[in-house]
Tab-separated table of C-alpha atoms and ligand atoms in Angstrom:
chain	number	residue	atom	x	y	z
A	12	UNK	CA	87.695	95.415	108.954
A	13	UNK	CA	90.908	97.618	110.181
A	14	UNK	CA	92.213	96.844	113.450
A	15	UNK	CA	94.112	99.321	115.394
A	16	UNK	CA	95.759	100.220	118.404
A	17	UNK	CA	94.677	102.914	120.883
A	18	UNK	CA	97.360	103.801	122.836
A	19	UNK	CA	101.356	103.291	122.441
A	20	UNK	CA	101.297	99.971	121.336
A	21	UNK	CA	101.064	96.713	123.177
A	22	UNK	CA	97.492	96.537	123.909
A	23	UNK	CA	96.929	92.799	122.682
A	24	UNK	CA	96.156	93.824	119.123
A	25	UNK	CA	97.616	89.921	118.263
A	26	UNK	CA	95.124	88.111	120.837
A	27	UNK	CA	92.048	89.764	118.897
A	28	UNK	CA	93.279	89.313	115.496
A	29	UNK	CA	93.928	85.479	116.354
A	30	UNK	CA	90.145	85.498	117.929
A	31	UNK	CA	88.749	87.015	115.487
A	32	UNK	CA	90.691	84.451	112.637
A	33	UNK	CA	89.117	81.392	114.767
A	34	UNK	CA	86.037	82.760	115.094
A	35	UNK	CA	85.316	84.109	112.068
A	36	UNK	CA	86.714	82.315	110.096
A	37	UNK	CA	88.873	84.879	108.315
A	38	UNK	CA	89.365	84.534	104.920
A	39	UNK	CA	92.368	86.676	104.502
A	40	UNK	CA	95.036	88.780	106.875
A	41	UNK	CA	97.390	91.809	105.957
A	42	UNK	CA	99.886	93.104	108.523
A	43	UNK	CA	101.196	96.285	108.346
A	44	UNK	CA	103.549	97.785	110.131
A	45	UNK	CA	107.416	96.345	110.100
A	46	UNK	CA	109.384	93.995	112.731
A	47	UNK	CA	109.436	96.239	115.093
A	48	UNK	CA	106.117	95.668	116.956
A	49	UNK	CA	105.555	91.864	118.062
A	50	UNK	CA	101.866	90.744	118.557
A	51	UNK	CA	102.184	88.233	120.883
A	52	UNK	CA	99.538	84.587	120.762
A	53	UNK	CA	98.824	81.931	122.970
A	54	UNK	CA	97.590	79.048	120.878
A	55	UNK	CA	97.743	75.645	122.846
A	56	UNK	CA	100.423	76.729	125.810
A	57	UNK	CA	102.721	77.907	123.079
A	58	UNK	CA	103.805	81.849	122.820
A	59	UNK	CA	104.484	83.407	119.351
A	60	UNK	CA	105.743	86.597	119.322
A	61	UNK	CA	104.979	87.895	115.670
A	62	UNK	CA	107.111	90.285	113.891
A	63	UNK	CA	106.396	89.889	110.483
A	64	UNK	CA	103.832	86.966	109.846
A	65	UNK	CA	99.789	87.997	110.373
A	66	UNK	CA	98.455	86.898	114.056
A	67	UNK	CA	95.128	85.403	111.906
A	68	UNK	CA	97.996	82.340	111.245
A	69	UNK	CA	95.966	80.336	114.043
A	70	UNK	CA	93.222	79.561	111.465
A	71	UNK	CA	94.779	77.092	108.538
A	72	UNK	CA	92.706	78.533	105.981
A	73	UNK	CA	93.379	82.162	106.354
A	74	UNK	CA	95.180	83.555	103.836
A	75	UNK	CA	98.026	85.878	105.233
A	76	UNK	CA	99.161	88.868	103.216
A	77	UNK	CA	102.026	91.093	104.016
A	78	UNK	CA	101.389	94.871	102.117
A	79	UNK	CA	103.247	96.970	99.860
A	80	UNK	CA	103.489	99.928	102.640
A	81	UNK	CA	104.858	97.495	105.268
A	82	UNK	CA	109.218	96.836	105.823
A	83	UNK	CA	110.309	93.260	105.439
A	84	UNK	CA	113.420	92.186	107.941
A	85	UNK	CA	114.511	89.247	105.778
A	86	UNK	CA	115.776	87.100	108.375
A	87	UNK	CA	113.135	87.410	111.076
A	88	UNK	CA	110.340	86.846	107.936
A	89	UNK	CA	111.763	83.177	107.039
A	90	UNK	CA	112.161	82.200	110.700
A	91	UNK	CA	108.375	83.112	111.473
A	92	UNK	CA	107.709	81.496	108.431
A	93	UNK	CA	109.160	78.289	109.280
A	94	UNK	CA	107.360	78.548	112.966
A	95	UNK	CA	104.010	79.218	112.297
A	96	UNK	CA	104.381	76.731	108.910
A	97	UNK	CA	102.527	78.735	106.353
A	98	UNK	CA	104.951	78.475	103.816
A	99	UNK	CA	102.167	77.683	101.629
A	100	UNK	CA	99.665	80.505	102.368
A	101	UNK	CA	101.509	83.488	103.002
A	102	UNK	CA	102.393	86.486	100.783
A	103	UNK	CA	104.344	89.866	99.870
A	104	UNK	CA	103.841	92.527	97.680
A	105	UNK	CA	107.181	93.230	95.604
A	106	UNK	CA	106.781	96.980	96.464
A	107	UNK	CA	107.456	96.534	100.626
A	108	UNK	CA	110.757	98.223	101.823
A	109	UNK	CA	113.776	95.715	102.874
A	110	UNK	CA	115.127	96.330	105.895
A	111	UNK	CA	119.108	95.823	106.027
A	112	UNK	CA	121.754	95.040	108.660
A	113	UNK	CA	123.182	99.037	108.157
A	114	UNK	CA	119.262	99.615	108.917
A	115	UNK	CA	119.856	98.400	112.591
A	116	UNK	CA	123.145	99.290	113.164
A	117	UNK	CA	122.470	103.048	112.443
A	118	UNK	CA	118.986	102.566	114.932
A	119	UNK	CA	121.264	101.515	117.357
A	120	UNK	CA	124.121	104.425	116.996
A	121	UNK	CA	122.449	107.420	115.965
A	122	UNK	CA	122.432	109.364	119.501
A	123	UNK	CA	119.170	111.167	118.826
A	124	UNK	CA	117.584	107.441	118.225
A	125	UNK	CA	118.905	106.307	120.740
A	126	UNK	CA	117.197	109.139	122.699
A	127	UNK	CA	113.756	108.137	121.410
A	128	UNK	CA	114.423	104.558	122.826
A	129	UNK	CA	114.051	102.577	119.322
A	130	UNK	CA	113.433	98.959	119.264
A	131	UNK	CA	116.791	99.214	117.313
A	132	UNK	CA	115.412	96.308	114.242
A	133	UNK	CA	116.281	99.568	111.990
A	134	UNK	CA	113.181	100.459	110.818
A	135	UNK	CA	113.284	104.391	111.315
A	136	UNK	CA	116.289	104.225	109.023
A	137	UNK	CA	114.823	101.747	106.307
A	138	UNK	CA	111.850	104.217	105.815
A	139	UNK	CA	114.271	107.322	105.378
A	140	UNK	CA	116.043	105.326	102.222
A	141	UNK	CA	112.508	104.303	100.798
A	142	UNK	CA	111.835	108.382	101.428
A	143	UNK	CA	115.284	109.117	99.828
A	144	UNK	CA	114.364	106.502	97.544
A	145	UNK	CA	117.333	104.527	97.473
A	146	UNK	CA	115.725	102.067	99.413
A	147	UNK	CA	115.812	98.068	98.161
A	148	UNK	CA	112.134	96.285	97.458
A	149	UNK	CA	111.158	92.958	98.007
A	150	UNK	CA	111.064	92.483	94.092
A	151	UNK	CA	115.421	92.799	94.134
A	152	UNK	CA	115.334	89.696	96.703
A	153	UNK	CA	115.928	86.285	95.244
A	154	UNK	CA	115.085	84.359	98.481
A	155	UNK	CA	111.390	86.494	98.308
A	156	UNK	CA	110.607	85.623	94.869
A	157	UNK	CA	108.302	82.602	95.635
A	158	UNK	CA	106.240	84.692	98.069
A	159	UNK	CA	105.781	87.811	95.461
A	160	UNK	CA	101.804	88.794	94.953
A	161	UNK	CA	100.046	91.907	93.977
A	162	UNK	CA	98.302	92.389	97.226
A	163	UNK	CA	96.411	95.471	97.151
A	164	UNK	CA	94.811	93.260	94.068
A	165	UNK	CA	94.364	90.443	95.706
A	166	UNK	CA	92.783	91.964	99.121
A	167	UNK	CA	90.739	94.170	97.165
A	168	UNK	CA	89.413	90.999	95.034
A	169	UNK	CA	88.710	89.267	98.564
A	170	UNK	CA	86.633	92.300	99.292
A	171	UNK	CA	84.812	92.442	96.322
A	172	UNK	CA	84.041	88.780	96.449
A	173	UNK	CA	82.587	89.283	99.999
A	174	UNK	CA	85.236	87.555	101.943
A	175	UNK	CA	85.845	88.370	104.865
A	176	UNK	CA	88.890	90.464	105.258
A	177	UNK	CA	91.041	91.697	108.330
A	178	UNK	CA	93.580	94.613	107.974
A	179	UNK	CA	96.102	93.971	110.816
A	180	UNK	CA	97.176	97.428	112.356
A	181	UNK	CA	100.551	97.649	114.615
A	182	UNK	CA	101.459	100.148	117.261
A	183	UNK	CA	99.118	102.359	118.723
A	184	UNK	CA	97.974	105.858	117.449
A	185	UNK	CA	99.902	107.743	120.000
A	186	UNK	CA	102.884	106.559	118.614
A	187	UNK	CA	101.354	107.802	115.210
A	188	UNK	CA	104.695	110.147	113.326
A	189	UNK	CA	101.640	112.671	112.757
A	190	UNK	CA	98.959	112.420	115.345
A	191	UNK	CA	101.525	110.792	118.461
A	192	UNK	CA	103.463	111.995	121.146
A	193	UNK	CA	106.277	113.623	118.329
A	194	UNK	CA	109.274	113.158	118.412
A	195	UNK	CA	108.610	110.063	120.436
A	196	UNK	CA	106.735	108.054	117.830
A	197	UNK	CA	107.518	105.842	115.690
A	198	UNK	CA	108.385	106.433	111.877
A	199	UNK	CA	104.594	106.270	110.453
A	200	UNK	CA	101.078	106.796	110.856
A	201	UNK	CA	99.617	104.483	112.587
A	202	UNK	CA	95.828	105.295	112.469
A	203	UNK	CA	93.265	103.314	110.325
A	204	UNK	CA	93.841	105.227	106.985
A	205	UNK	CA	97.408	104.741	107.088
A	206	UNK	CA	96.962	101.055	107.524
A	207	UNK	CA	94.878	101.119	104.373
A	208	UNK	CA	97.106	103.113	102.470
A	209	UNK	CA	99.653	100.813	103.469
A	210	UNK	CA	97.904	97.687	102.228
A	211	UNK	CA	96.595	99.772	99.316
A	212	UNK	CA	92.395	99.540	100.129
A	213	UNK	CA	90.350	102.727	99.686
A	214	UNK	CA	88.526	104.229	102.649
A	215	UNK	CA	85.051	103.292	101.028
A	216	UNK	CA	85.847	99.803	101.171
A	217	UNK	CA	86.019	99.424	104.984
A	218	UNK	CA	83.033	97.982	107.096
A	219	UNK	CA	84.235	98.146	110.754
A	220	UNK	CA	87.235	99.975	112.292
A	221	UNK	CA	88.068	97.838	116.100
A	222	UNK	CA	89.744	99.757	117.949
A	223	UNK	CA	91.717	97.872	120.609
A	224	UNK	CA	92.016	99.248	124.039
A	225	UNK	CA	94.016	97.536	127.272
A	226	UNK	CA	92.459	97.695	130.259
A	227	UNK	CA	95.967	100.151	131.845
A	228	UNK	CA	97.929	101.788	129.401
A	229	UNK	CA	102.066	100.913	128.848
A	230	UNK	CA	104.196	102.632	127.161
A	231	UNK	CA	108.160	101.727	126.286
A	232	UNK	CA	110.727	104.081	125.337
A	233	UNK	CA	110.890	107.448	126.325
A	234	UNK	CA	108.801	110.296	126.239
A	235	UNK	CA	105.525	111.597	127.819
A	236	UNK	CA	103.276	109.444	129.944
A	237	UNK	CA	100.272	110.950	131.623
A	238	UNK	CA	99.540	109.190	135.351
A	239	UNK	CA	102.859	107.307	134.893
A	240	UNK	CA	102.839	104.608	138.044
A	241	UNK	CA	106.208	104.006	139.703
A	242	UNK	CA	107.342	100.073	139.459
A	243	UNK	CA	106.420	99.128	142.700
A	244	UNK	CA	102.611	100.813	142.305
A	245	UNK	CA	102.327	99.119	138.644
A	246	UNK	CA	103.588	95.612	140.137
A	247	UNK	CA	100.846	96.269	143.314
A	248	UNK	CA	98.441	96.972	140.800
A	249	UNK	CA	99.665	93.625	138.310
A	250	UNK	CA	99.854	95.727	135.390
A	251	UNK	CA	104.209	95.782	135.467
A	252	UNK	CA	105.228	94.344	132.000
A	253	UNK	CA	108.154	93.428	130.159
A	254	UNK	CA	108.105	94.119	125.944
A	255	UNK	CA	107.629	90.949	123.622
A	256	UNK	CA	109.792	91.960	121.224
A	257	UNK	CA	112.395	93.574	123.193
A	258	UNK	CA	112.531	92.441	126.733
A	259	UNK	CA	112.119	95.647	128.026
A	260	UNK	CA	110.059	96.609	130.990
A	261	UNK	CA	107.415	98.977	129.982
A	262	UNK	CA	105.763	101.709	131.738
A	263	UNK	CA	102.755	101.940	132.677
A	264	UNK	CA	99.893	103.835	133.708
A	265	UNK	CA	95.791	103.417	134.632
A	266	UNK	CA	93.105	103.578	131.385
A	267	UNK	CA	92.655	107.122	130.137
A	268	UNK	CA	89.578	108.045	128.915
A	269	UNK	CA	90.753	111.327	126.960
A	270	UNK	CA	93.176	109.740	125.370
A	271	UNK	CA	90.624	106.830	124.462
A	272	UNK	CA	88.126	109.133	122.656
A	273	UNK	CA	91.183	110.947	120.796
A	274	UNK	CA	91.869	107.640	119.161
A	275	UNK	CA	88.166	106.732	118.349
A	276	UNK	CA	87.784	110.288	116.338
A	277	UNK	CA	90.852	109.772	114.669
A	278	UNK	CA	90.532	106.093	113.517
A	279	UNK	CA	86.955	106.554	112.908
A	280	UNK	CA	86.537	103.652	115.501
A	281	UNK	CA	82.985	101.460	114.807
A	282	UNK	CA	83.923	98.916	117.357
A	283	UNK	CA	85.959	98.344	120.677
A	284	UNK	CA	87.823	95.372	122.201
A	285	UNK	CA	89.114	95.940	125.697
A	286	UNK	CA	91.902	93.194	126.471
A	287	UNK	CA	93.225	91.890	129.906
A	288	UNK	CA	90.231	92.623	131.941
A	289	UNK	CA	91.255	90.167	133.837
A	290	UNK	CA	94.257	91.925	135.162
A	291	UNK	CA	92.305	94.583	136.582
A	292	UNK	CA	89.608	92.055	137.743
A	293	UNK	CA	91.268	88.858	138.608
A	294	UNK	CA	87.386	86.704	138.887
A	295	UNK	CA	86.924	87.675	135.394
A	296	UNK	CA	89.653	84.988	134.793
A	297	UNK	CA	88.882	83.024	131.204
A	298	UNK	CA	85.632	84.272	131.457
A	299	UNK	CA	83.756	83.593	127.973
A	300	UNK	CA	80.061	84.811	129.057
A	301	UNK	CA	79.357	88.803	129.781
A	302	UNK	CA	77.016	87.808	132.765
A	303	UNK	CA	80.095	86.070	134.478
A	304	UNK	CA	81.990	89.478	134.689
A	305	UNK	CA	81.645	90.905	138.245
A	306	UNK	CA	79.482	94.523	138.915
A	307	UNK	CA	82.710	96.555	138.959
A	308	UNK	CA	84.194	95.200	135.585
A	309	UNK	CA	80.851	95.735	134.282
A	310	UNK	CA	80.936	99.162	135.592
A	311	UNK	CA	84.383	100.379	133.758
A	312	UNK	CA	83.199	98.500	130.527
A	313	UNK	CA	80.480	100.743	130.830
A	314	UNK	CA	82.103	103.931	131.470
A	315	UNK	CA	84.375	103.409	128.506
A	316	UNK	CA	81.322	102.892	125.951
A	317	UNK	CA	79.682	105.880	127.394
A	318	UNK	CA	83.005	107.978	127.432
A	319	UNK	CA	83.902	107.126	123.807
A	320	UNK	CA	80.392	106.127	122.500
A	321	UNK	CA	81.820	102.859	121.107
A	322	UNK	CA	80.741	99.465	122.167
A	323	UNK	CA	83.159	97.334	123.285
A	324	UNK	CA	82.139	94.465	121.148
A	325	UNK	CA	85.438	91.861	122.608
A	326	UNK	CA	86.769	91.623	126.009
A	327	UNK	CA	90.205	89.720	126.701
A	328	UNK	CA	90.032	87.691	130.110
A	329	UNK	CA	93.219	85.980	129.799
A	330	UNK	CA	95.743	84.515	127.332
A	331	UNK	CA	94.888	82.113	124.940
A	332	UNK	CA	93.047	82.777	121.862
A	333	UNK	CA	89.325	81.794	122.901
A	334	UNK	CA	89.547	83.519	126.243
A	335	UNK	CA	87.291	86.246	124.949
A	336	UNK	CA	83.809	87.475	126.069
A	337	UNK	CA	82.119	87.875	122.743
A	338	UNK	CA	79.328	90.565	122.668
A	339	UNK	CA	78.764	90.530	118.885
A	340	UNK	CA	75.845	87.572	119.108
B	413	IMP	P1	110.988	102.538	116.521
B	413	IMP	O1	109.600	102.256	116.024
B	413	IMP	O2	111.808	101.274	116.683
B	413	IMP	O3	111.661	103.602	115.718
B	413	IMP	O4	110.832	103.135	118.005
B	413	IMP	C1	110.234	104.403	118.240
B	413	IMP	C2	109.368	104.362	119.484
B	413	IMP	O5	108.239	103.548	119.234
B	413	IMP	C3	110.046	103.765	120.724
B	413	IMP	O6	109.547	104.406	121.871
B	413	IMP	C4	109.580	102.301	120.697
B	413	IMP	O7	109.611	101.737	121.979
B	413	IMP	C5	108.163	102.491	120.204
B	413	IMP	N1	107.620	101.299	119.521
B	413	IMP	C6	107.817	100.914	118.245
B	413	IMP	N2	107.107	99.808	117.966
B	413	IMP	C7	106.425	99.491	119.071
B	413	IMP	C8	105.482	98.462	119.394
B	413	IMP	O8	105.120	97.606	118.595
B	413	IMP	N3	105.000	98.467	120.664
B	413	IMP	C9	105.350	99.409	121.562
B	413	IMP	N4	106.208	100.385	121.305
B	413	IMP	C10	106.747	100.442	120.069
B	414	MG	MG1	103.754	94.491	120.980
């Protein structure tokens, strides 16, 4: 299964991959994607804002995979590493890009990035010297060595062994470099083939694209917005947030159904989750059982399966990892 995001990013793409690694016992996790997008868990009353290692850490047995397409930021992979303590079970192929300190600096200077409203980690820069090819691997890093593995080998082993498999998407598809609001995107494609490319799995081997869906859209950095709510409406309407990676505050705006079925037909989306219901619907509160959702959650559920003609198989009612309403059984 690939799991993406639907909208600019942020829509709680880490609280379904960590459900999903519980629940179903996930086998093995790639992340794609660099350091600049955090997927933020609750596990126990603790926050983890991921950058680097695979949300699916919350279940001991997964396997967690980083993939050749993805760009390692040295320093923020070995303090995740040490945090979620899966020194022992974690992964990277040789061929990921290396993000350096330049990297960052230049994010942070160049006056038409700065424009764009970068997360600044560098990343836009680090994939223009693995374009230029000039770029430095993970292979040329001694401190990486012990965590070297041939992932697309080993993932597409997993698959052909009938494990079960998660490909960890970041971003959302409107921040896609191809199919996103350009020139405010992000530097790659962030749709479902581009996270297989990345971790190096052929189309044909995918069961299930999940598409992941908030119940309001946010956006940080600049450029376009459609319905854009001022900060006083947003914080009326509870959806004001601040970024988990940056600290910023992020925009924000109601659920958009165009833009919803846009990112179903281009991620080939099989399957829906639809995460902090409970914002919009406060009694929906850690709600674990459909029938507990009130009429008018039900209703918008409803009007986004018959809008996009996906189910949403997954609704988020709050933060921790099992606060889920699971439709699958
Ligand atoms: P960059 O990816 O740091 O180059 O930033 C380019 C644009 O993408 C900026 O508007 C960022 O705020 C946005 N962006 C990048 N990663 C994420 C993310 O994970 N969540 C939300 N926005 C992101
Ligand atoms: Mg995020």
């Amino acid at each position: 299964m690939v799991i993406v995001g639907a909208f600019w990013g942020d829509e709680g793409k880490g609280k379904i991959v960590s459900y999903l690694a519980k629940h179903d016992r996930l086998d093995v996790c790639v992340r794609t994607g660099s350091v600049n997008a955090a997927h933020t868990v609750w596990l126990k009353g603790r926050r983890y804002a991921l950058h680097m290692v695979p949300a699916a850490f919350v279940h001991e047995k997964c396997r967690l995979l980083v993939g050749a397409g993805a760009n390692i930021q040295l320093s923020q992979f070995m303090k995740e590493v040490e945090e979620t303590n899966v020194r022992d079970r974690i992964g990277v192929d040789p061929q990921a890009s290396i993000i350096e300190e330049k990297h960052s600096i230049q994010d942070k200077t160049k006056a038409h990035l700065k424009g764009l409203g970068t997360t600044g980690w560098g990343v836009g820069p680090a994939i223009e010297e693995r374009v230029a090819r000039t770029a430095k691997i993970v292979r040329d890093v001694a401190k990486l060595q012990p965590y070297l593995v041939d992932v697309s080998r080993e993932v597409n082993d997993a698959i052909d062994k009938d494990k079960n498999v998660l490909l960890e998407g970041t971003q959302g598809l409107l921040l896609s470099l191809f199919h996103g609001s350009y020139p405010y995107v992000t530097g790659r494609d962030t749709s479902a083939s581009a996270v297989c490319s990345e971790v190096g799995v052929g189309p044909t081997k995918i069961d299930d694209v999940l598409l992941v869906f908030k119940s309001f859209i946010t956006r940080v950095g600049t450029g376009p917005l459609p319905g854009e709510l001022t900060m006083e409406e947003a914080k009326k309407r509870r959806c004001f947030e601040t970024a988990a990676g940056t600290g910023r505050e992020r925009r924000s705006a109601p659920f958009n159904f165009k833009l919803a079925k846009k990112a179903v037909m281009i991620n080939g989306a099989t399957q829906a989750a639809l995460t902090k219901l409970d914002i919009l619907f406060p009694q929906c509160r850690g709600a674990r059982d459909y029938d507990r959702l009130q009429e008018d959650a039900k209703r918008f559920v409803a009007k986004i399966e018959e809008m996009t003609g996906v189910a949403v198989v997954l609704i988020g009612t709050g933060p921790e990892v099992l606060d889920v309403v699971d439709r699958r059984r």
